[in-house]
Every structure is written in C-alpha cells, then in structure tokens.
C-alpha atoms as a printed R data frame, in Angstrom:
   type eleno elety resid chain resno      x      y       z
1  ATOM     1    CA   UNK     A     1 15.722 37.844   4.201
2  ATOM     2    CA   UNK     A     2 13.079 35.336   3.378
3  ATOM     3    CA   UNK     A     3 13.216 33.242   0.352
4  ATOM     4    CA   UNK     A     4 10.954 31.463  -1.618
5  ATOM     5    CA   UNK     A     5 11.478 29.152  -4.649
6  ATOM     6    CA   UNK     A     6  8.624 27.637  -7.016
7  ATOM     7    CA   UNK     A     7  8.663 24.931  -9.605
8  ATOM     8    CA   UNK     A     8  7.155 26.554 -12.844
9  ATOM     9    CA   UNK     A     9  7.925 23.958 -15.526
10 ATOM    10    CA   UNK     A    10  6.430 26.254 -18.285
11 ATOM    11    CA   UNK     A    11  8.942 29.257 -18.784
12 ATOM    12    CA   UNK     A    12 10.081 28.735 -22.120
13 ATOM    13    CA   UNK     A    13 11.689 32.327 -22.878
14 ATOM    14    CA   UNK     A    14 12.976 35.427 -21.523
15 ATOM    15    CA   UNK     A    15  9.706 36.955 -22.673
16 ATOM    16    CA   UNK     A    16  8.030 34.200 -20.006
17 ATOM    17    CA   UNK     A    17 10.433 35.121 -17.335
18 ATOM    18    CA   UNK     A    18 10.024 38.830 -17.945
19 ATOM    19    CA   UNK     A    19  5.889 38.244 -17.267
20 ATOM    20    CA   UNK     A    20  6.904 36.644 -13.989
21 ATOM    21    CA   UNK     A    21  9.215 39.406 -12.429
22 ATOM    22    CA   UNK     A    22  6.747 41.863 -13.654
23 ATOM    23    CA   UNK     A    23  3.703 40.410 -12.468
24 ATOM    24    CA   UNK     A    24  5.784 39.430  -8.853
25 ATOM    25    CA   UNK     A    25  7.454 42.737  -8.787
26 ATOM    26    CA   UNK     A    26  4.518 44.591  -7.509
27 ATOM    27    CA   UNK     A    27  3.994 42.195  -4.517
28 ATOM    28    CA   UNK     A    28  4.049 43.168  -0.664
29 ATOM    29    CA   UNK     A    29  7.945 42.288   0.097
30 ATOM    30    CA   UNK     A    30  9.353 41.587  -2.995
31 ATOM    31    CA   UNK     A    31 12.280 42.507  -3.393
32 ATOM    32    CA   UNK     A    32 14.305 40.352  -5.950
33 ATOM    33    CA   UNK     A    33 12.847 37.980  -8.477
34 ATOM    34    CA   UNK     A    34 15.035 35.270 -10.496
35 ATOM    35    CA   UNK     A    35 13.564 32.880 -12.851
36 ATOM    36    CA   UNK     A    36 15.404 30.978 -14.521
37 ATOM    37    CA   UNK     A    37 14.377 30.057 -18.435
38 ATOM    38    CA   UNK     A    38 13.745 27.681 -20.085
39 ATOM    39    CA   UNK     A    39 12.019 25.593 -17.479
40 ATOM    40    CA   UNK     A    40 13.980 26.555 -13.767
41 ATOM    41    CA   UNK     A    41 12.357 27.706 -10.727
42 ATOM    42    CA   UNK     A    42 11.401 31.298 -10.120
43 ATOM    43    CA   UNK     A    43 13.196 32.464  -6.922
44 ATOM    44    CA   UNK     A    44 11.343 34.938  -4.873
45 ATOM    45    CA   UNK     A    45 13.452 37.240  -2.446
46 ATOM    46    CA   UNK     A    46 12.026 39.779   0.560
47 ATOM    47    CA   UNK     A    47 10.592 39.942   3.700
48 ATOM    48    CA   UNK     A    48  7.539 39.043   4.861
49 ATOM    49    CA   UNK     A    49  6.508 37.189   1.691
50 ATOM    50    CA   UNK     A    50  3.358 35.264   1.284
51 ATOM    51    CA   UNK     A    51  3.574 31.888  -0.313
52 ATOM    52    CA   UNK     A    52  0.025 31.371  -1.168
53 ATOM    53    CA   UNK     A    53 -0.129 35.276  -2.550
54 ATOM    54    CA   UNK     A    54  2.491 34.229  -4.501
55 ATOM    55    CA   UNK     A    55  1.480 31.102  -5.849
56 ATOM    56    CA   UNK     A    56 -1.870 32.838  -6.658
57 ATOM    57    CA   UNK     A    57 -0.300 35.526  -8.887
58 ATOM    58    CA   UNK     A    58  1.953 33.106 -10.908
59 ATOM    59    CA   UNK     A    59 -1.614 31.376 -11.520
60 ATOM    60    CA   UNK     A    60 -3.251 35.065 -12.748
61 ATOM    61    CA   UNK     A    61  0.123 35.105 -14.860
62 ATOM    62    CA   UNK     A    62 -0.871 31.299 -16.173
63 ATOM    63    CA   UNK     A    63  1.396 29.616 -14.434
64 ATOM    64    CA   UNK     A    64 -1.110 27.751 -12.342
65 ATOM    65    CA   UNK     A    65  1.456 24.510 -11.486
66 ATOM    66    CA   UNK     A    66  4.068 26.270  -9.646
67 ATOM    67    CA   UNK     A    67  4.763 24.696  -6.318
C-alpha cells in the first residue's frame, strides 16, 4: 500500500475535512482518506496514487497550499 500525506494548514472543521475525503474519494487508487481537523495533514491511502493528481484536486477543493 502506498501512502501519501499533505500539509493543508486550512482545515478548520469536520465540514472542511468532509470536502476533502469527498472530493479525494473518487480518485484512481484511493482507498482511505484521513484528515485530520483543525489544521493536520490529510493522509491519502491506495495503490498506485498520483501525487500531483492529488495535489491538483485539493487545489479544485481550495486547498491550493497542500504539500
């Protein structure tokens, strides 16, 4: 299993971290999602994921400074 952890500063709720595994969920090899609010790291699980795809969605979500 392949993991894959960003730095999103600006999750302030559960509403926030419900966008996030929503908007991830639908991703080629996703299979588990924590994010941690407030302010933690969202925590990508699967195989076969894409950084940069992933990255790119959190910034459609507007989360554009995830690293």
């Amino acid at each position: 299993m392949q993991t894959e952890i960003f730095a999103v500063k600006n999750v302030k709720c559960g509403g926030c971290a419900s966008t996030i595994q929503q908007g991830l969920a639908g991703l080629p090899g996703v299979n588990e999602i924590d994010v941690k609010a407030p302010g933690g790291p969202v925590t990508v699980h699967g195989e076969g994921l894409e950084r940069a795809a992933l990255a790119r969605k959190l910034a459609e979500l507007g989360y554009p400074e995830a690293v």
